[in-house]
Protein backbone atom coordinates (compact mmCIF):
# COMPACT_ATOMS: atom_id res chain seq x y z
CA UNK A 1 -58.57 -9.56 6.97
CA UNK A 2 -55.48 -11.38 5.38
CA UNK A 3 -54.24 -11.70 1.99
CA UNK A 4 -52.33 -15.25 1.27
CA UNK A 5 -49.72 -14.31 -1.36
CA UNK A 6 -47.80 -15.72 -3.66
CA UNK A 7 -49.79 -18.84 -4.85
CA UNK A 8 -49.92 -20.55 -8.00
CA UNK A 9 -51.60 -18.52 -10.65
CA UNK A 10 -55.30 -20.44 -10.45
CA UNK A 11 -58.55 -20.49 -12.62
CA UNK A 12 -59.78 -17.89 -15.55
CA UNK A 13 -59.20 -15.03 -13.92
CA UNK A 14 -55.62 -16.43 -12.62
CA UNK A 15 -55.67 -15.76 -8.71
CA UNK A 16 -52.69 -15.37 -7.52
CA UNK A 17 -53.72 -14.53 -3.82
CA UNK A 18 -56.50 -15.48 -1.51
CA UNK A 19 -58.46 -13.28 0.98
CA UNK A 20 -59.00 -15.08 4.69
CA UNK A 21 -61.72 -12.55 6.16
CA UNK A 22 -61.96 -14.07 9.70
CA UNK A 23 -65.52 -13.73 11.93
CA UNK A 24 -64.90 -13.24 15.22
CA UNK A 25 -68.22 -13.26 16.21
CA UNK A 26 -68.82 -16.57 14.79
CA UNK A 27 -65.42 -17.60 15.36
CA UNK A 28 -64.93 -18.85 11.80
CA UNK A 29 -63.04 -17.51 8.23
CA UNK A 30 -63.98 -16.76 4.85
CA UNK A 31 -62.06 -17.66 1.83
CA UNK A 32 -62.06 -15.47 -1.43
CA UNK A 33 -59.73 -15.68 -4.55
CA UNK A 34 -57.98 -12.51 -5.32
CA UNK A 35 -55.24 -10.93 -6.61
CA UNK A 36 -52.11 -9.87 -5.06
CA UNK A 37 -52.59 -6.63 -6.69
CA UNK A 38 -56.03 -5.58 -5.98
CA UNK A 39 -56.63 -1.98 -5.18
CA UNK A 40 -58.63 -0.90 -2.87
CA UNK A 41 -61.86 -0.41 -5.00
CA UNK A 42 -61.68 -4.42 -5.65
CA UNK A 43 -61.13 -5.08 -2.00
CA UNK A 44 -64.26 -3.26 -1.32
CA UNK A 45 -66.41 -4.73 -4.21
CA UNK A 46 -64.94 -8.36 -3.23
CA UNK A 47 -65.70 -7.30 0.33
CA UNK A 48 -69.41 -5.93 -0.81
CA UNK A 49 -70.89 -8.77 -2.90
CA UNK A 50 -69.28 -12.06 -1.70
CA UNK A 51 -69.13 -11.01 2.55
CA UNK A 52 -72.15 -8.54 3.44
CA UNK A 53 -74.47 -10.75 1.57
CA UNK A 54 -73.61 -13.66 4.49
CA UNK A 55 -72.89 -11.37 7.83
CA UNK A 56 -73.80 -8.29 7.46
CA UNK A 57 -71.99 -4.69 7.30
CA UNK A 58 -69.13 -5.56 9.13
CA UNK A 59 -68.25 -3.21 11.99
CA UNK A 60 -64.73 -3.61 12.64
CA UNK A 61 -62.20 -4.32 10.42
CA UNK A 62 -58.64 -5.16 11.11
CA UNK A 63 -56.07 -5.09 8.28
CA UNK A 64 -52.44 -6.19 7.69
CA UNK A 65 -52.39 -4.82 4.51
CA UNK A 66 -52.17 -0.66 5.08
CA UNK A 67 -51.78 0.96 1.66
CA UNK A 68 -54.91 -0.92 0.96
CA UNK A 69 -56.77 0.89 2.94
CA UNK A 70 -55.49 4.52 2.95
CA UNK A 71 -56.46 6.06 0.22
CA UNK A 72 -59.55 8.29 -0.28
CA UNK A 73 -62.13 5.97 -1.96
CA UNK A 74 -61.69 3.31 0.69
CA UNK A 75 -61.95 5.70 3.36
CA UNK A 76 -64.93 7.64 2.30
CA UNK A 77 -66.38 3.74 1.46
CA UNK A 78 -65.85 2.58 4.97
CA UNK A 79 -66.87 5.58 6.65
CA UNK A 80 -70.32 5.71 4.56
CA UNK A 81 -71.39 2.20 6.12
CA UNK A 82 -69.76 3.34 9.74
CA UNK A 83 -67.17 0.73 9.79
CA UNK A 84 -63.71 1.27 11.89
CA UNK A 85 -60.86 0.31 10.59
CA UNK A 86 -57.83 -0.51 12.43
CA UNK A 87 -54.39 -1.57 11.48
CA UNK A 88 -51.93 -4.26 12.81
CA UNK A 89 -48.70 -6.25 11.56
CA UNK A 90 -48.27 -9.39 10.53
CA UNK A 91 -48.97 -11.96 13.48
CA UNK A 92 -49.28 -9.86 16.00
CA UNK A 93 -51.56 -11.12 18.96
CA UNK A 94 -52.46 -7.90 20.92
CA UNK A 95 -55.32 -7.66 18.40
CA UNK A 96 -56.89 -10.66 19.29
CA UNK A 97 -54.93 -14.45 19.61
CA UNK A 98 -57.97 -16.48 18.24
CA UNK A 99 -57.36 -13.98 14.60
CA UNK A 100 -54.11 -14.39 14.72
CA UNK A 101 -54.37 -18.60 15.36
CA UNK A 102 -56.98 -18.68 12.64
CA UNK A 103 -55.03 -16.99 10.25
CA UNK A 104 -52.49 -18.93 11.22
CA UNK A 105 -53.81 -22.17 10.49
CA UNK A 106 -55.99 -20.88 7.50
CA UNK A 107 -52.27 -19.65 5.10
CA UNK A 108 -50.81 -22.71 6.27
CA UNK A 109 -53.81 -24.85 5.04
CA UNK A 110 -54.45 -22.50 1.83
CA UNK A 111 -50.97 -23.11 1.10
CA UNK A 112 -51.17 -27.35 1.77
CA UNK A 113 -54.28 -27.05 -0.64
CA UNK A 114 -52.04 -25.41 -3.57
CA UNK A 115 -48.89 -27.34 -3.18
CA UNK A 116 -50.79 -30.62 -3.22
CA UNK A 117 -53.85 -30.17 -5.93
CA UNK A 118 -51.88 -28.04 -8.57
CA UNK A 119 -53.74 -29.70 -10.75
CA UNK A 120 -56.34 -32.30 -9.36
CA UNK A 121 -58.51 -34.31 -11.95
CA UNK A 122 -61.96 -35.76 -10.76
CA UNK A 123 -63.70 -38.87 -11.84
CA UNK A 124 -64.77 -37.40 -15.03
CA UNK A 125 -61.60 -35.87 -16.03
CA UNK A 126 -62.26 -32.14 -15.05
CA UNK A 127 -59.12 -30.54 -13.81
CA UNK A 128 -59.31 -28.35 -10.86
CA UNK A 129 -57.04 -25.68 -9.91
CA UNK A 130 -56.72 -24.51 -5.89
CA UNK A 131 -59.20 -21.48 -6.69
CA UNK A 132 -62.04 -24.05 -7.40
CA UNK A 133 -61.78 -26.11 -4.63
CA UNK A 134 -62.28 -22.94 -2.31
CA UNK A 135 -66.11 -23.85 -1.35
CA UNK A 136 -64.90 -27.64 -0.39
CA UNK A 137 -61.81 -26.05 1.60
CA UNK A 138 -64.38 -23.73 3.20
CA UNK A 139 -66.22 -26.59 4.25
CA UNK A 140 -63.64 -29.09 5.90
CA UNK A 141 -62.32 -26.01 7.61
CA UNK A 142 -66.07 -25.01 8.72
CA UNK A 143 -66.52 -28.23 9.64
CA UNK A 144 -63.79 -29.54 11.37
CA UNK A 145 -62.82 -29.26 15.37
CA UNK A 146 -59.15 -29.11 14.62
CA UNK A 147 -59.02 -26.49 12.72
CA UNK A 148 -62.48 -24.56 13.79
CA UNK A 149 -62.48 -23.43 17.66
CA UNK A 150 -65.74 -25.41 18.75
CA UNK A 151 -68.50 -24.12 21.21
CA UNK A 152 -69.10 -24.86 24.49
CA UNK A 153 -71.98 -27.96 23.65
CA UNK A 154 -68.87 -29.50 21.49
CA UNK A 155 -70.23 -28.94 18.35
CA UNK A 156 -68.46 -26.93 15.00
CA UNK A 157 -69.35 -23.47 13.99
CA UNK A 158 -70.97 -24.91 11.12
CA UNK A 159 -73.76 -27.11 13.10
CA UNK A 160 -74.13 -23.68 15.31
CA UNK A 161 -74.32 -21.30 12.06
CA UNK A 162 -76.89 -23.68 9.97
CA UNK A 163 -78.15 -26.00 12.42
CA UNK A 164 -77.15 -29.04 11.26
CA UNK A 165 -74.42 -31.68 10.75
CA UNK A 166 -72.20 -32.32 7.65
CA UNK A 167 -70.76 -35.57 7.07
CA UNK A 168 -67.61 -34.95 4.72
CA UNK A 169 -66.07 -38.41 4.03
């Protein structure tokens, strides 16, 4: 779990951060808005409704971010659903080297995708700002074998997670 800080302030609720919760089991990331300032009761809610719906109670949980997750409430959260949490610094690949590279590439992508579409109008003449194009960023990250370590039979996590292709062009 990563926090990507210091982005242009983005949609209603003006994200100013974005959450890159990495699967290792199926080797890919998620992508939430958030808030540089979040406290830990947001984490968890953020973590509750928009990650546990698609994987599950997650059993391990490595953090950069350690005030986050040191006080009481978070704690007593974590330890309810028997998740361990462990604690690391920034980029540091005893955890594990495929986190660290996916993290990696994920910031430096999150941060292309804000620097270039500040503002990005469509056909219609809807604006977009960074936070709205998350689900489409999601995608050509799920769906791509640059950026997504592929399997064995040479296919993306995507094709292996919902059994089938995605043309994006």
């Amino acid at each position: 779990m990563y926090w990507v800080t210091a982005l242009p302030p983005s949609g209603d609720k003006r994200y100013n951060a974005c959450l890159v919760i990495v699967d290792r089991y199926r080797e890919t990331s998620i992508f939430l808005p958030s808030h540089e300032d979040d406290t830990a009761m947001d984490t968890d809610l953020l973590l509750c409704n928009r990650v546990t719906s698609h994987t599950g109670f997650l059993k391990n949980i490595i953090s950069e971010r350690d005030p986050k997750f040191t006080t009481a409430l978070c704690t007593n959260f974590h330890s309810w659903f028997g998740t361990k949490l462990a604690f690391s610094t920034a980029y540091h690949p005893q955890n594990d080297v495929l986190e660290e590279r996916m993290i990696q590439t994920s910031e430096d992508m999150i941060r292309r995708l804000c620097s270039h579409f500040l503002k990005l109008k469509d056909l219609v003449g809807f604006t977009h700002d960074w936070c709205t194009l998350i689900p489409a960023f999601e995608l050509s990250y799920k769906t791509s074998g640059r950026c997504v370590y592929q399997t064995v039979d040479n296919i993306t996590i995507n094709q292996q997670y919902y059994d089938c292709s995605y043309e994006i062009s």
